[in-house]
PDB file of C-alpha atoms in Angstrom:
ATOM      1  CA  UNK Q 722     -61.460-155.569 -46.542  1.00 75.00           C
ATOM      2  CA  UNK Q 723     -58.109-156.265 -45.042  1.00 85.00           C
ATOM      3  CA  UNK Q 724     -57.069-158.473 -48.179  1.00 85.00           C
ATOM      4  CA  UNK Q 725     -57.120-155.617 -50.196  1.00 88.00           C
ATOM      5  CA  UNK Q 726     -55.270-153.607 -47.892  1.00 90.00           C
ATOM      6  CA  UNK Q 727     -52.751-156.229 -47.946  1.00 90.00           C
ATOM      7  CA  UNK Q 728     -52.648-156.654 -51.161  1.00 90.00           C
ATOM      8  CA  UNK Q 729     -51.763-152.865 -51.787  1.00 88.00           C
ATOM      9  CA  UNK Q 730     -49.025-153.120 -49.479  1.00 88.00           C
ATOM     10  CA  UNK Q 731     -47.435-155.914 -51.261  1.00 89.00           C
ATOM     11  CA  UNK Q 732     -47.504-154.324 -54.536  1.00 84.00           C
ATOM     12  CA  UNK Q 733     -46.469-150.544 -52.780  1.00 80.00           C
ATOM     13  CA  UNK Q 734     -43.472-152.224 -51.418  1.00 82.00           C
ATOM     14  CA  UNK Q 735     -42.779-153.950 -54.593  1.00 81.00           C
ATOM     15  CA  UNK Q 736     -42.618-150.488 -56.260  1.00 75.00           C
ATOM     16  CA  UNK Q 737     -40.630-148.842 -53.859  1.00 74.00           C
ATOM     17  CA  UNK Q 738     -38.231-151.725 -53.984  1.00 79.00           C
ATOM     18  CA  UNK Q 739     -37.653-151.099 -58.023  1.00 76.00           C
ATOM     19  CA  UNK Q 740     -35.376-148.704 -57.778  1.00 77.00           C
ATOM     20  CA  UNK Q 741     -32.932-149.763 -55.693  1.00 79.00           C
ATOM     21  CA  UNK Q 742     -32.992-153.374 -57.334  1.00 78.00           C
ATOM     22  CA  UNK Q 743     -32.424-151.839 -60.376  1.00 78.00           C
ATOM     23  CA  UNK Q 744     -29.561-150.255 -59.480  1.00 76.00           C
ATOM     24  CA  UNK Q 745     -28.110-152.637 -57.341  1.00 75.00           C
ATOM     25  CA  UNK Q 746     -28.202-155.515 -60.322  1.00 74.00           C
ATOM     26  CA  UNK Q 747     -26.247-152.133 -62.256  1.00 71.00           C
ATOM     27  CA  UNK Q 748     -23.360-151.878 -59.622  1.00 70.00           C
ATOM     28  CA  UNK Q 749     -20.273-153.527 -59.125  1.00 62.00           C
ATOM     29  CA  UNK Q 750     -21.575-154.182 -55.857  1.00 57.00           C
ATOM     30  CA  UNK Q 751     -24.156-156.632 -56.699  1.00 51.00           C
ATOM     31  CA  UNK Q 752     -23.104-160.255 -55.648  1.00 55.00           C
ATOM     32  CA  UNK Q 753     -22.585-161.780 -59.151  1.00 56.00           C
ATOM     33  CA  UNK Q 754     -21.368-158.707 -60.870  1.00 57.00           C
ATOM     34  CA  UNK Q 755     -22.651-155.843 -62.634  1.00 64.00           C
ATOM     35  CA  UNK Q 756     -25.764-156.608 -65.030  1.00 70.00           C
ATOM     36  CA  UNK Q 757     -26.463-154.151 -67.951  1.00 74.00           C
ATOM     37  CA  UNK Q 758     -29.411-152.146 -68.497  1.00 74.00           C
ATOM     38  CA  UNK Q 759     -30.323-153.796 -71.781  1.00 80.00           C
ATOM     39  CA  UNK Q 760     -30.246-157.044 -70.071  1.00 81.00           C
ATOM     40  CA  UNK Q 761     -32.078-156.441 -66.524  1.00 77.00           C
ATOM     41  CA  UNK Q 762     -35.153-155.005 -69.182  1.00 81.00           C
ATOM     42  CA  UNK Q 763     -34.957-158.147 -71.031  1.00 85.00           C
ATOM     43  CA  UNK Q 764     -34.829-160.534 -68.218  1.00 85.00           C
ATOM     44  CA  UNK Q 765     -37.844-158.626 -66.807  1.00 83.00           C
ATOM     45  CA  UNK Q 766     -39.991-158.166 -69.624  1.00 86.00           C
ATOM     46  CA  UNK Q 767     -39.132-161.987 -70.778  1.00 88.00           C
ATOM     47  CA  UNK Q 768     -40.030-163.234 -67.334  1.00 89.00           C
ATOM     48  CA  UNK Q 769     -43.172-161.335 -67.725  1.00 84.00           C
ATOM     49  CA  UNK Q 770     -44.248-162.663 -70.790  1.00 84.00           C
ATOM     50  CA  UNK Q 771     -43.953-165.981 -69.613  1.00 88.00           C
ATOM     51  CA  UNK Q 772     -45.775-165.153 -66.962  1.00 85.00           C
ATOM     52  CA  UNK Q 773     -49.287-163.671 -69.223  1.00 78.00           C
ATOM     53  CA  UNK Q 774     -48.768-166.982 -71.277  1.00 79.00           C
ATOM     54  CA  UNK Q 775     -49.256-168.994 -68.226  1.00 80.00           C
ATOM     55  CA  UNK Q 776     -52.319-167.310 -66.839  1.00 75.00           C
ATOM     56  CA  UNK Q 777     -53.792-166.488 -70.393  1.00 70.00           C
ATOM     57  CA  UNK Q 778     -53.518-170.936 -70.956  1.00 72.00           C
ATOM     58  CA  UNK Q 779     -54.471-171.561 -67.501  1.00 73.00           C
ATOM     59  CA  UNK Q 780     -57.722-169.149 -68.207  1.00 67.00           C
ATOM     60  CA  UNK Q 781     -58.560-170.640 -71.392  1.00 65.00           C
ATOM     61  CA  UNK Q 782     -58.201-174.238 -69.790  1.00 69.00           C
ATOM     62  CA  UNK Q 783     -60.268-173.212 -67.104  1.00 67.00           C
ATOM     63  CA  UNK Q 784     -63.036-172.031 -69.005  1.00 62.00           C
ATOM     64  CA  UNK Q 785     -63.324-174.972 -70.962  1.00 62.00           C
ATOM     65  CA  UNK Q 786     -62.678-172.849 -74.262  1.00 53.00           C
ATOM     66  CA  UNK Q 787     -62.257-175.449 -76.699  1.00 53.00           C
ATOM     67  CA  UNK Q 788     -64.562-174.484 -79.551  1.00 53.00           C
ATOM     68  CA  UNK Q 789     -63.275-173.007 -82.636  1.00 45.00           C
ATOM     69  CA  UNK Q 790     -63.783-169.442 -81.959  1.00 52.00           C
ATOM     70  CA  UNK Q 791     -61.925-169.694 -78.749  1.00 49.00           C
ATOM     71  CA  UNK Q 792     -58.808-171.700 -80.794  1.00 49.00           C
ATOM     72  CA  UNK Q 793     -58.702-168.351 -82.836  1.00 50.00           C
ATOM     73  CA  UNK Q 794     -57.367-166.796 -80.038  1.00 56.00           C
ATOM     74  CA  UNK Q 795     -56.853-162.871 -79.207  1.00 61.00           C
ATOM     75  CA  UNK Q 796     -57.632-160.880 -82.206  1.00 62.00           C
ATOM     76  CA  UNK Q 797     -55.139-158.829 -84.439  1.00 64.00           C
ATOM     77  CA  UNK Q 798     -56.166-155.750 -83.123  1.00 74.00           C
ATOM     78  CA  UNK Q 799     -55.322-156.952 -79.637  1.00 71.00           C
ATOM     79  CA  UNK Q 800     -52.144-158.272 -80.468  1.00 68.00           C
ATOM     80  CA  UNK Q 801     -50.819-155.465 -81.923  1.00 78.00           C
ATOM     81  CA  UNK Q 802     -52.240-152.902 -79.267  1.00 84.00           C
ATOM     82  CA  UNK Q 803     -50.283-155.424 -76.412  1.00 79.00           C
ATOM     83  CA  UNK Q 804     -47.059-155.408 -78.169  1.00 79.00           C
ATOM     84  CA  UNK Q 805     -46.865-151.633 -79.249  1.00 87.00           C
ATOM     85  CA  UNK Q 806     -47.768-150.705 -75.723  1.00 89.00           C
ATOM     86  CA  UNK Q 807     -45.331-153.612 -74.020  1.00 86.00           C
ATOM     87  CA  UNK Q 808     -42.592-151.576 -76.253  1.00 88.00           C
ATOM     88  CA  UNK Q 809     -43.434-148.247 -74.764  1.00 90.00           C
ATOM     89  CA  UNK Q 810     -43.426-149.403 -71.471  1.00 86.00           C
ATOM     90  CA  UNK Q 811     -39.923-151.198 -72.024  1.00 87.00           C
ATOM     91  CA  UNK Q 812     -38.796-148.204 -73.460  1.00 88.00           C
ATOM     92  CA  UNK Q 813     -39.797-146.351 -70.179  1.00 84.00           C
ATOM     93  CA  UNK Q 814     -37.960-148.981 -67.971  1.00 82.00           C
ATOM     94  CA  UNK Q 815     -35.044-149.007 -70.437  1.00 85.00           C
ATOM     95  CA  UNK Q 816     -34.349-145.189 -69.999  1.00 85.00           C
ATOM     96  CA  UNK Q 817     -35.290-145.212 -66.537  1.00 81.00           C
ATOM     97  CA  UNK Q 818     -32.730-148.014 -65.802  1.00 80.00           C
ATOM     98  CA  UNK Q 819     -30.570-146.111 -67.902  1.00 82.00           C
ATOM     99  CA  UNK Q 820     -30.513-142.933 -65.779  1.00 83.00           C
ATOM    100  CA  UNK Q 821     -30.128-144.546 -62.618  1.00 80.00           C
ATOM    101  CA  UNK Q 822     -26.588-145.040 -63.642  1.00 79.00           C
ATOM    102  CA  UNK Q 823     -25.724-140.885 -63.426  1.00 84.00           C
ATOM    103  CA  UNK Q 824     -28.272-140.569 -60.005  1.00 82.00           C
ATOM    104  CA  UNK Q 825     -28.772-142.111 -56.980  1.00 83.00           C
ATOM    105  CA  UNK Q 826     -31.831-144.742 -56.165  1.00 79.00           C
ATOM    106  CA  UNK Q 827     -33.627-142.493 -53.657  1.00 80.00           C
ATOM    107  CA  UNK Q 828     -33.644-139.588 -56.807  1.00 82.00           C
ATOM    108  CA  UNK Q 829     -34.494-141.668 -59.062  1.00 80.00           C
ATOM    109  CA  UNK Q 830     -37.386-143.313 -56.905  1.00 78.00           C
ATOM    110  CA  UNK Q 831     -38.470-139.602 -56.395  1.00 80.00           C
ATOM    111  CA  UNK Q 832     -38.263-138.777 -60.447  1.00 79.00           C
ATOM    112  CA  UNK Q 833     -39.820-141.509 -61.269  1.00 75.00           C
ATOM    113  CA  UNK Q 834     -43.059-140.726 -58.828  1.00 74.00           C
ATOM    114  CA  UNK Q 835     -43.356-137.646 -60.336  1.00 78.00           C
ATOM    115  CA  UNK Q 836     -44.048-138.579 -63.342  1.00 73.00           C
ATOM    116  CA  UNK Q 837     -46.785-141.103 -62.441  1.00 69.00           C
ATOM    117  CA  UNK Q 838     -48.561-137.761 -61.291  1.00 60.00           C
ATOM    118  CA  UNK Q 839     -48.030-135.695 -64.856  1.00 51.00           C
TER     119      UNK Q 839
END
């Protein structure tokens, strides 16, 4: 299926990309100035959220959800779950963002890949 192939190249370049936009938004380099860690996450992660609001509306629209069960929305459980994991993961990115201030983007890239495997 070459739109799954294609597909996985999109998202491998994406991914490979990460690092070094990361810490090019971190340099004095970058076109409009350094950005902070703290605030490259947040931007990111914000940008994201909006993002699984959109699709998680346009999916309830599309279904035609408009009973009462469905107004209840996601449950407690699955709240909670989603937001302790999305601060795990932000942690991750924080402290990954974080150390590509001491290393370069290419070790950092590398580090980063290694972990995936562990």
């Amino acid at each position: 299926d070459t739109g799954g192939v294609a597909l996985l190249n999109v998202v491998t370049m994406l991914f490979g990309s990460n690092q070094v936009l990361i810490k090019t938004l971190e340099t004095e380099d970058a076109t409009s100035g350094a950005m902070d860690s703290f605030m490259c996450m947040s931007l990111r992660f914000g940008i994201a959220a909006l993002a699984m609001f959109f699709v998680a509306f346009a999916q309830r629209r599309r279904d035609g959800d408009d009973t009462a069960d469905a107004a209840d929305g996601p449950s407690g459980c699955t709240l909670t779950c989603g937001a302790e994991l999305a601060v795990w993961l932000f942690l991750a990115f924080m402290l990954q963002a974080v150390g590509l201030q001491y290393t370069t983007a290419s070790s950092g890239a590398l580090l980063g890949s290694l972990t995936i495997v562990l």
